[in-house]
Tab-separated table of C-alpha atoms in Angstrom:
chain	number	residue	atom	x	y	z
A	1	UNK	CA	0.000	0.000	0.000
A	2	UNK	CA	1.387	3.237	-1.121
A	3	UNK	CA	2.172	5.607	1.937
A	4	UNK	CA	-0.667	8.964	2.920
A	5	UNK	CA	1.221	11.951	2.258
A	6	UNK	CA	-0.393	14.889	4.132
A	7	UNK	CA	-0.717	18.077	3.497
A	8	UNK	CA	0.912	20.948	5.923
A	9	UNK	CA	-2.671	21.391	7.518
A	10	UNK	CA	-3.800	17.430	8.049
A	11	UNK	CA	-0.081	16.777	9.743
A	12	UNK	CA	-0.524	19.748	12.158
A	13	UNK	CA	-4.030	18.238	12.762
A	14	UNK	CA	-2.551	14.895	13.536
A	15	UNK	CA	0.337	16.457	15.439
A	16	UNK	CA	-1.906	17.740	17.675
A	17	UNK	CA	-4.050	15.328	18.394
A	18	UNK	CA	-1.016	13.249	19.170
A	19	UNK	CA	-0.265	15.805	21.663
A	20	UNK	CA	-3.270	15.988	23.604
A	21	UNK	CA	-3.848	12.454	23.465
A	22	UNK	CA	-6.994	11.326	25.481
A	23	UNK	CA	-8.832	14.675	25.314
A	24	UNK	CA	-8.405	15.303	22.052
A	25	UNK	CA	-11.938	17.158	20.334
A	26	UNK	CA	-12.113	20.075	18.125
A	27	UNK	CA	-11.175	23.101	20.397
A	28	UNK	CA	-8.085	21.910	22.208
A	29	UNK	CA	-6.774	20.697	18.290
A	30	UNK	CA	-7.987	24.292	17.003
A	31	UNK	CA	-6.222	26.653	19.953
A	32	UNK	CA	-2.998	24.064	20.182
A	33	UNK	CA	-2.680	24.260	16.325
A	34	UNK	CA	-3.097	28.556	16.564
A	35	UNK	CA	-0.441	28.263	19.501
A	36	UNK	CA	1.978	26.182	17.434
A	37	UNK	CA	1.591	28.351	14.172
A	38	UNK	CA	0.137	31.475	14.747
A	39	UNK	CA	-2.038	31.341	12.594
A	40	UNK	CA	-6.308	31.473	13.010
A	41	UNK	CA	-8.054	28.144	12.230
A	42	UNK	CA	-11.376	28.314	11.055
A	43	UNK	CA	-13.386	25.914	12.899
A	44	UNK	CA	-15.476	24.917	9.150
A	45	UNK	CA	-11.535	23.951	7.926
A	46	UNK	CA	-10.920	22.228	11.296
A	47	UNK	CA	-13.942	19.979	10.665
A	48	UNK	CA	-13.371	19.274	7.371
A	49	UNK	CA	-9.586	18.011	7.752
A	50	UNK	CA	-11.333	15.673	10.353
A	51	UNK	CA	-13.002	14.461	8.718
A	52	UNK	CA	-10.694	13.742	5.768
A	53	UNK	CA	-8.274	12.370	7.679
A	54	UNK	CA	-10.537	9.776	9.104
A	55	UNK	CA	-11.936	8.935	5.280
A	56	UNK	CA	-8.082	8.546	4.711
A	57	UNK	CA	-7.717	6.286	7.899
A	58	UNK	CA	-5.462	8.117	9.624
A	59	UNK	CA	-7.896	9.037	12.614
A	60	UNK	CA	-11.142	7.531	14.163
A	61	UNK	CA	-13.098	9.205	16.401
A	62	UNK	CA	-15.640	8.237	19.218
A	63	UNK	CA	-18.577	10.263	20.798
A	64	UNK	CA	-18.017	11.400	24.781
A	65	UNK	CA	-21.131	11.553	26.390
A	66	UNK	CA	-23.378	14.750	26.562
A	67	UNK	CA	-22.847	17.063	29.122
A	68	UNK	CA	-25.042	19.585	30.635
A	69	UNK	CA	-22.622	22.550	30.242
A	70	UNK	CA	-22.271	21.584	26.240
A	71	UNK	CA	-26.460	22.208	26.483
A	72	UNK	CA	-26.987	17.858	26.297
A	73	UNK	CA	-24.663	18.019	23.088
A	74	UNK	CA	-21.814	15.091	23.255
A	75	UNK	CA	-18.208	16.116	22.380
A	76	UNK	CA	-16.440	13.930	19.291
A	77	UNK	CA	-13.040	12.636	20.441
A	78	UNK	CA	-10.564	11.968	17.754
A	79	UNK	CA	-7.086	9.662	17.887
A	80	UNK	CA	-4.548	9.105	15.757
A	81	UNK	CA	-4.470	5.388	13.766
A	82	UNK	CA	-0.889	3.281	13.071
A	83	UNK	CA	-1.992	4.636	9.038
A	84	UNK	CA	-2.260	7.836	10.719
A	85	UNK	CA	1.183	7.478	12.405
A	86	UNK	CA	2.648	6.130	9.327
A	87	UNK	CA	1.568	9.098	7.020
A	88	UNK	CA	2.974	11.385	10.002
A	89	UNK	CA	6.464	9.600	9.709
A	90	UNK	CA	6.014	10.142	5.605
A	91	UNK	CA	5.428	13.406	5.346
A	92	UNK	CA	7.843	13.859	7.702
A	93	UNK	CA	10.639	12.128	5.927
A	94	UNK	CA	9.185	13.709	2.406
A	95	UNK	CA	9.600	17.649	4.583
A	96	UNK	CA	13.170	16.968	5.695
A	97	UNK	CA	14.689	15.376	2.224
């Protein structure tokens, strides 16, 4: 199988998620990945390199349960797959050659 090569956004994504481990949802990716760069992240771009980076099989996610300060909503947790780890080490190799 031919290795995932990611762009620059998807491998901060998965950097970060790596990072937080366990806890890992949308807002502590977004404000790690804006501490790290510097730059804003729109939360519409956030969700949408989610979720192609679990249609690529580098990530799966699982829902939390609801919670009463979310107003009943559940929170989507997100980790990091061995394809996910082995498209990390690839673009990695690909960035410093």
């Amino acid at each position: 199988m031919a290795p995932i090569y990611l762009g620059e956004f998807e491998y901060a994504v998965l950097l970060a998620i790596l990072h937080i481990q366990d806890g890992a949802y949308a807002v502590p990716i977004r404000e790690l990945i804006e501490q790290r760069t510097g730059r804003p992240v729109a939360r519409g771009a956030l969700y949408t390199g989610l979720d192609r980076l679990e249609a690529k099989g580098c990530l799966k996610s699982r829902m939390g349960d609801a919670t009463d300060e979310r107003g009943g909503k559940a929170k989507r947790y997100y980790s990091v797959t061995p394809a996910g780890l082995k498209a990390i080490r690839a673009t990695h190799e690909a960035l410093s050659s």
